[in-house]
Amino acid sequence: MKTLLTILTASILLFSCSSEPKTDASGSDQKEQSSQANRKDTIKILNEQIKKDPNNPDLYIAKSSVYQERKQFGKALDEAKRAVKADSTAPRTWVHLSKLYYDSKRIKESMQTVKNALDLDPDNADAHTRMAWIYLILQDYEKVYEHANAALKNNEFLPEPYYIKGLAYKEQGNFKLAVSSFRTATEQDNNHYDAWIQLGLLHAKVQHPLTVSYYDNAIRVDSTNYEAHYNKGFYLQNQGKYREAMEEYDAILRHNESFYNAYFNKGFIYLEHLQKYDSAAMMYTNVININPMNYKAYLNRGLAKERDGQLTAALADVNEALNLKPDYELAARAKSRIEGKMEN
């Protein structure tokens, strides 16, 4: 059983941490079709195992996890309930069901099911960790610390309770303890992506020199995730390191060419800092092609054209920004200014 679950975990990691996608459509389609086929194969294997061992809850949990990864939450929930039915005396089945309820924002059901796990095993670290997540949503921070500490009492090397405590401290404005908790989470798990992100965010607030290194650690863990690249790029942009910032935005676009905020920020750098107005207009065109309702992109493309002396084209873009947002004061002022230039 352990071997099967290990294979399943490796498969899920393969789906979520894929290599850089191909730029041509046919390559992307082939990759997605291959991924779907692998998932179907996993479900098929699990179904065959369940036929041989229908009372094994871990098989249903494994199947539920595949459906959850595929965002088929209804099917994931059904399989989780089958796991509980197969063995209602195993705390792990209740914990898994609780997480699915939690992810579906059904907090009341999530709390009740994790209580069932704690009734079976009052010292269960996974159940206490799950309860800490629930109380974090409910903003009952004393209960968050109580359950996180209960989990750590059972196993002081668990990263997740420290991470949850860090989030609670952050929400309460205690940044010193938040940083300490997030650092401890990374000490227990050097690949804790979210903890590295939180450390980067907290240090960026005070422009700490370690900010970039924290984001770099997150990128080391998952270079395909846009969040670390975007946060690092935005921080570098605010530090006046424009070339380095654009390298981070380009890293995002290599994996997700539809992430229009990366184009938008590149456009802003070209427009306001590098005075490359053709390049700025091109970036905002990319934003508009992806998100035609982005009135800010129309205005900024208009500003780029205005500064490049293309007043008629600039006015057309500013008018489109006003069509999308009639009360857009910045666009109204730009329109008045451009019309004044055209009259002179």
Short mmCIF file of C-alpha atoms in Angstrom, two decimals:
data_model
loop_
_atom_site.label_atom_id
_atom_site.label_comp_id
_atom_site.label_asym_id
_atom_site.label_seq_id
_atom_site.Cartn_x
_atom_site.Cartn_y
_atom_site.Cartn_z
CA MET A 1 0.00 0.00 0.00
CA LYS A 2 2.80 2.38 0.85
CA THR A 3 4.30 1.80 -2.59
CA LEU A 4 1.03 2.64 -4.35
CA LEU A 5 0.60 5.88 -2.40
CA THR A 6 4.21 6.83 -3.09
CA ILE A 7 3.66 6.33 -6.81
CA LEU A 8 0.47 8.39 -6.65
CA THR A 9 2.23 11.25 -4.86
CA ALA A 10 5.01 11.25 -7.42
CA SER A 11 2.42 11.34 -10.20
CA ILE A 12 0.64 14.34 -8.70
CA LEU A 13 3.94 16.19 -8.32
CA LEU A 14 4.71 15.44 -11.95
CA PHE A 15 1.41 17.00 -13.03
CA SER A 16 1.81 20.18 -10.97
CA CYS A 17 5.55 20.81 -11.45
CA SER A 18 5.88 20.26 -15.18
CA SER A 19 8.71 21.59 -17.28
CA GLU A 20 8.50 24.73 -19.39
CA PRO A 21 5.55 24.51 -21.81
CA LYS A 22 6.06 24.56 -25.54
CA THR A 23 5.10 27.75 -27.30
CA ASP A 24 3.26 26.16 -30.22
CA ALA A 25 -0.37 25.20 -29.65
CA SER A 26 0.04 21.63 -30.86
CA GLY A 27 2.80 20.95 -28.33
CA SER A 28 0.67 22.31 -25.49
CA ASP A 29 -2.32 20.23 -26.57
CA GLN A 30 -0.22 17.09 -26.70
CA LYS A 31 1.14 17.77 -23.24
CA GLU A 32 -2.33 18.33 -21.76
CA GLN A 33 -3.69 15.21 -23.44
CA SER A 34 -0.77 13.21 -22.06
CA SER A 35 -1.39 14.61 -18.57
CA GLN A 36 -5.08 13.72 -18.74
CA ALA A 37 -4.24 10.22 -19.92
CA ASN A 38 -1.86 9.72 -17.00
CA ARG A 39 -4.56 10.82 -14.58
CA LYS A 40 -7.06 8.43 -16.10
CA ASP A 41 -4.49 5.65 -15.83
CA THR A 42 -4.04 6.45 -12.14
CA ILE A 43 -7.79 6.28 -11.51
CA LYS A 44 -7.96 3.02 -13.46
CA ILE A 45 -5.17 1.50 -11.37
CA LEU A 46 -6.84 2.59 -8.16
CA ASN A 47 -10.19 1.17 -9.25
CA GLU A 48 -8.53 -2.16 -9.93
CA GLN A 49 -6.91 -2.08 -6.49
CA ILE A 50 -10.23 -1.21 -4.85
CA LYS A 51 -11.90 -4.21 -6.47
CA LYS A 52 -9.28 -6.43 -4.85
CA ASP A 53 -9.31 -4.63 -1.50
CA PRO A 54 -12.62 -2.72 -1.10
CA ASN A 55 -12.19 -2.10 2.62
CA ASN A 56 -8.86 -0.31 2.36
CA PRO A 57 -9.47 3.39 3.19
CA ASP A 58 -6.10 4.51 1.81
CA LEU A 59 -7.16 3.55 -1.70
CA TYR A 60 -10.21 5.81 -1.48
CA ILE A 61 -8.09 8.61 -0.02
CA ALA A 62 -5.62 8.21 -2.90
CA LYS A 63 -8.44 8.29 -5.44
CA SER A 64 -9.97 11.32 -3.71
CA SER A 65 -6.61 13.09 -3.91
CA VAL A 66 -6.42 12.54 -7.66
CA TYR A 67 -9.89 14.00 -8.15
CA GLN A 68 -9.00 16.91 -5.91
CA GLU A 69 -5.89 17.62 -7.98
CA ARG A 70 -8.11 17.60 -11.06
CA LYS A 71 -10.47 20.06 -9.31
CA GLN A 72 -13.32 17.55 -9.45
CA PHE A 73 -14.31 18.32 -5.88
CA GLY A 74 -17.63 16.48 -5.93
CA LYS A 75 -15.96 13.23 -6.88
CA ALA A 76 -13.14 13.90 -4.43
CA LEU A 77 -15.66 14.35 -1.63
CA ASP A 78 -17.51 11.15 -2.59
CA GLU A 79 -14.30 9.13 -2.41
CA ALA A 80 -13.38 10.72 0.93
CA LYS A 81 -16.73 9.66 2.34
CA ARG A 82 -16.10 6.12 1.06
CA ALA A 83 -12.77 6.17 2.91
CA VAL A 84 -14.58 7.04 6.15
CA LYS A 85 -17.14 4.30 5.49
CA ALA A 86 -14.34 1.81 4.89
CA ASP A 87 -12.74 2.63 8.24
CA SER A 88 -14.47 5.14 10.49
CA THR A 89 -12.04 4.30 13.31
CA ALA A 90 -9.03 5.70 11.41
CA PRO A 91 -8.42 9.40 12.24
CA ARG A 92 -6.73 9.96 8.89
CA THR A 93 -9.97 9.30 6.99
CA TRP A 94 -11.78 11.99 8.98
CA VAL A 95 -8.85 14.41 8.59
CA HIS A 96 -8.87 13.95 4.82
CA LEU A 97 -12.61 14.50 4.66
CA SER A 98 -12.24 17.59 6.86
CA LYS A 99 -9.67 19.09 4.47
CA LEU A 100 -12.01 18.63 1.52
CA TYR A 101 -14.82 20.36 3.40
CA TYR A 102 -12.38 23.12 4.34
CA ASP A 103 -11.24 23.60 0.75
CA SER A 104 -14.91 23.80 -0.26
CA LYS A 105 -15.46 26.52 2.38
CA ARG A 106 -17.82 24.27 4.32
CA ILE A 107 -16.25 25.19 7.64
CA LYS A 108 -18.95 23.78 9.91
CA GLU A 109 -18.68 20.31 8.33
CA SER A 110 -14.89 20.57 8.34
CA MET A 111 -14.84 21.25 12.07
CA GLN A 112 -17.26 18.45 12.88
CA THR A 113 -15.33 15.85 10.92
CA VAL A 114 -11.97 16.81 12.43
CA LYS A 115 -13.56 16.63 15.88
CA ASN A 116 -14.40 13.01 15.05
CA ALA A 117 -10.70 12.42 14.40
CA LEU A 118 -9.74 13.99 17.72
CA ASP A 119 -12.34 11.93 19.53
CA LEU A 120 -10.58 8.85 18.17
CA ASP A 121 -7.08 10.15 18.87
CA PRO A 122 -6.84 13.29 21.06
CA ASP A 123 -3.12 13.65 20.30
CA ASN A 124 -3.37 13.30 16.53
CA ALA A 125 -1.05 15.94 15.05
CA ASP A 126 -2.76 16.05 11.64
CA ALA A 127 -6.14 16.61 13.27
CA HIS A 128 -4.81 19.40 15.47
CA THR A 129 -3.15 21.00 12.45
CA ARG A 130 -6.41 20.84 10.52
CA MET A 131 -8.26 22.39 13.47
CA ALA A 132 -5.69 25.20 13.59
CA TRP A 133 -6.46 26.00 9.95
CA ILE A 134 -10.17 26.14 10.75
CA TYR A 135 -9.71 28.52 13.67
CA LEU A 136 -7.45 30.69 11.51
CA ILE A 137 -10.39 31.18 9.13
CA LEU A 138 -12.61 31.96 12.13
CA GLN A 139 -9.96 34.43 13.44
CA ASP A 140 -9.92 32.73 16.83
CA TYR A 141 -6.19 33.09 17.27
CA GLU A 142 -5.94 31.65 20.76
CA LYS A 143 -7.47 28.42 19.43
CA VAL A 144 -5.06 28.55 16.47
CA TYR A 145 -2.07 28.59 18.81
CA GLU A 146 -3.63 25.98 21.08
CA HIS A 147 -4.10 23.44 18.30
CA ALA A 148 -0.85 24.27 16.50
CA ASN A 149 1.07 23.79 19.73
CA ALA A 150 -0.81 20.54 20.42
CA ALA A 151 0.35 19.27 17.03
CA LEU A 152 3.92 20.32 17.79
CA LYS A 153 3.81 18.66 21.19
CA ASN A 154 3.30 15.40 19.35
CA ASN A 155 5.99 16.19 16.77
CA GLU A 156 8.07 19.36 17.12
CA PHE A 157 9.52 18.99 13.62
CA LEU A 158 6.26 19.50 11.71
CA PRO A 159 6.54 22.60 9.47
CA GLU A 160 2.82 23.25 8.93
CA PRO A 161 1.87 24.22 12.52
CA TYR A 162 4.70 26.77 12.55
CA TYR A 163 3.47 28.14 9.23
CA ILE A 164 -0.11 28.47 10.53
CA LYS A 165 1.15 30.23 13.64
CA GLY A 166 3.09 32.60 11.39
CA LEU A 167 -0.09 33.48 9.50
CA ALA A 168 -1.93 34.09 12.77
CA TYR A 169 0.84 36.33 14.11
CA LYS A 170 0.89 38.20 10.80
CA GLU A 171 -2.87 38.80 10.91
CA GLN A 172 -2.51 40.12 14.45
CA GLY A 173 0.28 42.48 13.38
CA ASN A 174 3.01 40.73 15.33
CA PHE A 175 5.55 40.66 12.52
CA LYS A 176 8.49 39.65 14.71
CA LEU A 177 6.81 36.43 15.85
CA ALA A 178 5.43 35.88 12.34
CA VAL A 179 8.93 35.99 10.87
CA SER A 180 10.20 33.67 13.59
CA SER A 181 7.44 31.14 12.89
CA PHE A 182 7.89 31.23 9.12
CA ARG A 183 11.64 30.78 9.52
CA THR A 184 11.08 27.79 11.77
CA ALA A 185 8.75 26.34 9.15
CA THR A 186 11.52 26.59 6.55
CA GLU A 187 14.01 25.07 9.00
CA GLN A 188 11.76 22.02 9.29
CA ASP A 189 11.07 21.95 5.55
CA ASN A 190 13.53 23.81 3.36
CA ASN A 191 11.11 23.38 0.44
CA HIS A 192 8.14 25.08 2.12
CA TYR A 193 7.25 27.40 -0.76
CA ASP A 194 4.54 29.37 1.05
CA ALA A 195 6.73 30.07 4.07
CA TRP A 196 9.47 31.48 1.83
CA ILE A 197 6.88 33.68 0.11
CA GLN A 198 5.61 34.99 3.44
CA LEU A 199 9.15 35.78 4.56
CA GLY A 200 9.69 37.70 1.33
CA LEU A 201 6.48 39.68 1.76
CA LEU A 202 7.22 40.63 5.36
CA HIS A 203 10.78 41.69 4.61
CA ALA A 204 9.72 43.63 1.50
CA LYS A 205 7.56 45.83 3.74
CA VAL A 206 10.70 47.19 5.42
CA GLN A 207 12.89 46.93 2.29
CA HIS A 208 15.13 44.43 4.03
CA PRO A 209 18.17 43.26 2.02
CA LEU A 210 17.19 39.60 2.58
CA THR A 211 13.92 40.06 0.67
CA VAL A 212 15.30 38.87 -2.66
CA SER A 213 16.96 35.82 -1.09
CA TYR A 214 13.64 34.68 0.37
CA TYR A 215 11.92 34.98 -3.00
CA ASP A 216 14.87 33.17 -4.59
CA ASN A 217 14.31 30.28 -2.21
CA ALA A 218 10.67 30.11 -3.25
CA ILE A 219 11.77 30.12 -6.91
CA ARG A 220 14.22 27.32 -6.11
CA VAL A 221 11.33 25.26 -4.79
CA ASP A 222 9.03 25.98 -7.75
CA SER A 223 10.40 28.06 -10.61
CA THR A 224 7.16 27.70 -12.60
CA ASN A 225 4.97 29.44 -10.01
CA TYR A 226 4.32 33.07 -10.95
CA GLU A 227 3.95 34.37 -7.39
CA ALA A 228 7.60 34.39 -6.32
CA HIS A 229 8.79 35.81 -9.65
CA TYR A 230 6.11 38.52 -9.58
CA ASN A 231 6.76 39.52 -5.98
CA LYS A 232 10.49 39.59 -6.56
CA GLY A 233 10.06 41.56 -9.78
CA PHE A 234 7.76 44.10 -8.13
CA TYR A 235 10.21 44.53 -5.24
CA LEU A 236 13.15 45.03 -7.62
CA GLN A 237 11.07 47.46 -9.67
CA ASN A 238 10.41 49.55 -6.56
CA GLN A 239 14.14 49.43 -5.82
CA GLY A 240 14.89 50.93 -9.23
CA LYS A 241 16.40 47.71 -10.58
CA TYR A 242 14.34 47.71 -13.72
CA ARG A 243 16.28 45.26 -15.88
CA GLU A 244 16.33 42.69 -13.10
CA ALA A 245 12.63 43.22 -12.51
CA MET A 246 11.82 42.59 -16.16
CA GLU A 247 13.83 39.38 -16.06
CA GLU A 248 11.45 38.13 -13.37
CA TYR A 249 8.39 39.13 -15.40
CA ASP A 250 9.87 37.35 -18.42
CA ALA A 251 10.36 34.23 -16.28
CA ILE A 252 6.61 34.26 -15.60
CA LEU A 253 5.72 34.72 -19.25
CA ARG A 254 7.86 31.78 -20.29
CA HIS A 255 5.52 29.56 -18.29
CA ASN A 256 2.30 31.52 -18.62
CA GLU A 257 2.10 33.91 -21.54
CA SER A 258 -1.43 34.95 -20.49
CA PHE A 259 -0.33 36.51 -17.19
CA TYR A 260 -1.09 40.06 -18.26
CA ASN A 261 0.14 41.75 -15.06
CA ALA A 262 3.69 40.87 -16.11
CA TYR A 263 3.15 42.67 -19.43
CA PHE A 264 1.53 45.58 -17.59
CA ASN A 265 4.48 46.05 -15.24
CA LYS A 266 6.98 45.75 -18.09
CA GLY A 267 4.99 48.40 -19.94
CA PHE A 268 5.14 50.69 -16.92
CA ILE A 269 8.92 50.33 -16.71
CA TYR A 270 9.32 51.08 -20.41
CA LEU A 271 6.94 54.04 -20.13
CA GLU A 272 8.03 55.74 -16.94
CA HIS A 273 11.63 54.72 -16.43
CA LEU A 274 13.26 53.70 -19.71
CA GLN A 275 11.32 56.05 -22.01
CA LYS A 276 10.94 53.33 -24.64
CA TYR A 277 7.47 54.25 -25.80
CA ASP A 278 7.15 51.76 -28.66
CA SER A 279 8.03 48.93 -26.29
CA ALA A 280 5.61 50.27 -23.69
CA ALA A 281 2.77 50.42 -26.21
CA MET A 282 3.54 46.86 -27.29
CA MET A 283 3.33 45.61 -23.70
CA TYR A 284 -0.03 47.30 -23.15
CA THR A 285 -1.29 45.87 -26.43
CA ASN A 286 -0.46 42.44 -25.05
CA VAL A 287 -2.48 43.25 -21.92
CA ILE A 288 -5.45 44.40 -24.00
CA ASN A 289 -5.32 41.31 -26.21
CA ILE A 290 -5.58 39.13 -23.09
CA ASN A 291 -7.95 41.36 -21.11
CA PRO A 292 -9.90 43.73 -23.43
CA MET A 293 -11.68 45.33 -20.47
CA ASN A 294 -8.49 46.59 -18.85
CA TYR A 295 -9.10 50.35 -18.99
CA LYS A 296 -5.76 51.11 -17.32
CA ALA A 297 -3.91 49.42 -20.18
CA TYR A 298 -5.77 51.59 -22.71
CA LEU A 299 -4.86 54.73 -20.81
CA ASN A 300 -1.20 53.78 -20.44
CA ARG A 301 -0.93 52.80 -24.10
CA GLY A 302 -2.45 56.17 -24.89
CA LEU A 303 0.16 57.88 -22.71
CA ALA A 304 2.94 56.01 -24.49
CA LYS A 305 1.60 57.12 -27.87
CA GLU A 306 1.15 60.68 -26.62
CA ARG A 307 4.77 60.86 -25.53
CA ASP A 308 5.80 59.38 -28.88
CA GLY A 309 3.92 62.15 -30.68
CA GLN A 310 1.09 59.91 -31.97
CA LEU A 311 -1.68 62.17 -30.72
CA THR A 312 -4.58 60.80 -32.79
CA ALA A 313 -3.85 57.21 -31.76
CA ALA A 314 -3.30 58.36 -28.18
CA LEU A 315 -6.69 60.06 -28.06
CA ALA A 316 -8.40 56.94 -29.41
CA ASP A 317 -6.92 54.85 -26.59
CA VAL A 318 -7.83 57.39 -23.92
CA ASN A 319 -11.39 57.54 -25.26
CA GLU A 320 -11.61 53.75 -25.06
CA ALA A 321 -10.45 53.90 -21.44
CA LEU A 322 -13.28 56.36 -20.76
CA ASN A 323 -15.77 54.14 -22.57
CA LEU A 324 -14.84 51.31 -20.22
CA LYS A 325 -14.75 53.55 -17.13
CA PRO A 326 -16.60 56.86 -17.64
CA ASP A 327 -15.53 58.23 -14.23
CA TYR A 328 -11.83 57.55 -14.86
CA GLU A 329 -10.34 60.88 -13.76
CA LEU A 330 -6.81 60.17 -15.01
CA ALA A 331 -8.15 59.40 -18.48
CA ALA A 332 -10.33 62.53 -18.48
CA ARG A 333 -7.32 64.70 -17.68
CA ALA A 334 -5.24 62.95 -20.35
CA LYS A 335 -7.98 63.52 -22.93
CA SER A 336 -8.12 67.23 -22.15
CA ARG A 337 -4.35 67.51 -22.38
CA ILE A 338 -4.09 65.62 -25.69
CA GLU A 339 -6.94 67.59 -27.29
CA GLY A 340 -5.16 70.79 -26.23
CA LYS A 341 -1.98 69.64 -27.96
CA MET A 342 -3.93 68.75 -31.11
CA GLU A 343 -5.44 72.23 -31.27
CA ASN A 344 -2.05 73.95 -31.09
#
